[in-house]
Amino acid sequence: MRWTSMELAALATRAVPGLSPTGVADAADDARDFMSAVVVDGSGNRWRVRGPQHSQAAMRLETEVQVLRGFSTAIRAELPFRVPSVAGATRVDDMRVFVYNHLPGEALELAELIKASPALIDDLGRTVAAVHDLSEAVVDHAELPRYSAERVRQRRLNELDAAAGTGKVPPLLLRRWEHAMEDKTLWDFTPAVVHGDMHEDNLLVEGERVVAVTGWTDLHVGDPADDLAWLIASPDQRFSDAVLAAYRGHRSAGGDEHILRRAALSAEFALAQWLIRGTTGENQQMIDEATALLRQLASDIETYGGRPIALTPQPGEDAPQPADHQDSKPVMRAGAAATIAGAGAWDPEDDDGEPAFITDADVAGAENEDEPTGVVTPLQPHPAQDAPTDVIPAYVDDAEFDVPAPRTGSLPIQPDRDSERRAKQKNFFPASGASASSARSANSSASAASAGSSSAASAGSVGSASSSTSAQSAPSADEAAPASPAASSVYDRHPGLRPPGS
């Protein structure tokens, strides 16, 4: 189910009694799972409206509501950032559209964050550390999954078996990943609360502070390395090193000496998870895209060597350097296509009774999406309006509201290319191309044609971790096909991926 920003504004009036929209603008979101808009009312207050496009996305939204209910006034007061509050909801068929009190701040693209001041870089590290230091009661309150370190490792091995079963993963990568996953020492960590969808689009910045964190649909207790993968894959190692140093300085828990290796593995292994996602969804375009990228990654690793992710070398390899001294990076954005959080029963012998879903972070909007309707005159800054944090207002839940979303032409709409681009073109795979920017655009187009959800549901209605990034204008599907490694290496786009001395 798809809605325009105008339709979402009309639905907001059903969800929040007394809300009288005077303007509406598209909002950036996971474009294959959700449609989002920012609505302005007559008093200048802003509200975020978020609607699911399919049943799996609807389950993720319901999960997020449960998570936000777990953030009591006391917990919110201890956090160095703000989290959303739900203002109301309304039903459309068998799904609900939610309205949130709009949070201050702006989501900056990674290219902008890389140029951030030392104060903001330190705050990025503090923000991630604060999430990992959250009380596990937040997860328990929402009845979300908890995974031990060994269970995380076993689930990742199950995913590897599923990827190997497709016959499309190069043997070099299978051996590389299996070697790391079978090293139990690498997976000796203390589980923590994990955001599950940590990346720049869910971090709202104002000045030199991260003022809010959004996207709480995939919260769970698991491997904190998953929330660091987007930093490990940063094209600027100095930026990622500075944020990671700040993160370690702000964590209250003891050090995890292998966290960077697991984060690098998570970012690299996301390509295999993307392949599984396409295979289980019978999406040939996703399969072709993942297969090409896997071949390119294997070629680059064979040519240059890859970032050491295992603690012991494979036969014929030199011993890897300590994690703190590596200056190379994995091929992908963190969380890229799909990270395991609440899923993984790929092995029939695995009888833990927990359902498994492989999920991915969303890329650009649907292939046949309507032309942008535009946005209102740019919204003016105003004091943030918050709903009470100790309780969530009662929903206006109309079970009879099963007609198509109403359309209205009464709201002023004007074009805003930047808003439309961020709302509709999101991806995480660096395709081959002349530059990282054009590469992101290519894969945004290729992935957008996939009809499935970018975050396929969760264990017991909980999604796996995923992430996404904004892209430029999307080329044709033909242009999206990755070129050969000789024409454009992954290392050409991510120089930090090269091993030292190469």
mmCIF file of N, CA and C in Angstrom, residues 237 241 307 321 323-329 495-501:
data_model
loop_
_atom_site.group_PDB
_atom_site.id
_atom_site.type_symbol
_atom_site.label_atom_id
_atom_site.label_comp_id
_atom_site.label_asym_id
_atom_site.label_seq_id
_atom_site.Cartn_x
_atom_site.Cartn_y
_atom_site.Cartn_z
ATOM 1 N N GLN A 237 38.879 6.959 7.075
ATOM 2 C CA GLN A 237 39.262 6.212 8.263
ATOM 3 C C GLN A 237 39.471 7.119 9.462
ATOM 4 N N ASP A 241 37.748 6.286 12.939
ATOM 5 C CA ASP A 241 38.613 6.058 14.095
ATOM 6 C C ASP A 241 38.275 7.014 15.232
ATOM 7 N N ARG A 307 40.721 -6.741 4.708
ATOM 8 C CA ARG A 307 40.942 -6.390 6.096
ATOM 9 C C ARG A 307 40.900 -7.653 6.943
ATOM 10 N N GLN A 321 47.096 -8.313 11.591
ATOM 11 C CA GLN A 321 47.503 -7.321 12.561
ATOM 12 C C GLN A 321 46.433 -7.192 13.634
ATOM 13 N N ALA A 323 43.496 -5.590 15.753
ATOM 14 C CA ALA A 323 42.374 -4.805 15.218
ATOM 15 C C ALA A 323 42.623 -3.316 15.329
ATOM 16 N N ASP A 324 43.276 -2.875 16.397
ATOM 17 C CA ASP A 324 43.455 -1.446 16.607
ATOM 18 C C ASP A 324 44.406 -0.822 15.594
ATOM 19 N N HIS A 325 45.152 -1.631 14.860
ATOM 20 C CA HIS A 325 46.139 -1.089 13.931
ATOM 21 C C HIS A 325 45.771 -1.317 12.475
ATOM 22 N N GLN A 326 44.588 -1.775 12.220
ATOM 23 C CA GLN A 326 44.180 -1.980 10.836
ATOM 24 C C GLN A 326 43.781 -0.649 10.232
ATOM 25 N N ASP A 327 44.169 -0.424 8.994
ATOM 26 C CA ASP A 327 43.777 0.833 8.357
ATOM 27 C C ASP A 327 42.975 0.577 7.094
ATOM 28 N N SER A 328 42.341 -0.578 7.012
ATOM 29 C CA SER A 328 41.520 -0.886 5.849
ATOM 30 C C SER A 328 40.091 -1.081 6.285
ATOM 31 N N LYS A 329 39.194 -1.086 5.327
ATOM 32 C CA LYS A 329 37.788 -1.152 5.633
ATOM 33 C C LYS A 329 37.080 -2.139 4.745
ATOM 34 N N PRO A 495 39.278 3.586 -0.442
ATOM 35 C CA PRO A 495 40.731 3.360 -0.336
ATOM 36 C C PRO A 495 41.130 2.743 1.000
ATOM 37 N N GLY A 496 40.396 3.020 2.043
ATOM 38 C CA GLY A 496 40.746 2.463 3.343
ATOM 39 C C GLY A 496 40.631 0.961 3.402
ATOM 40 N N LEU A 497 39.974 0.361 2.420
ATOM 41 C CA LEU A 497 39.821 -1.087 2.388
ATOM 42 C C LEU A 497 41.134 -1.791 2.076
ATOM 43 N N ARG A 498 42.027 -1.099 1.419
ATOM 44 C CA ARG A 498 43.298 -1.724 1.049
ATOM 45 C C ARG A 498 44.096 -2.094 2.292
ATOM 46 N N PRO A 499 44.659 -3.283 2.313
ATOM 47 C CA PRO A 499 45.524 -3.649 3.443
ATOM 48 C C PRO A 499 46.756 -2.746 3.492
ATOM 49 N N PRO A 500 47.382 -2.625 4.636
ATOM 50 C CA PRO A 500 48.577 -1.771 4.740
ATOM 51 C C PRO A 500 49.645 -2.179 3.748
ATOM 52 N N GLY A 501 50.236 -1.183 3.080
ATOM 53 C CA GLY A 501 51.347 -1.435 2.185
ATOM 54 C C GLY A 501 50.966 -1.839 0.799
#
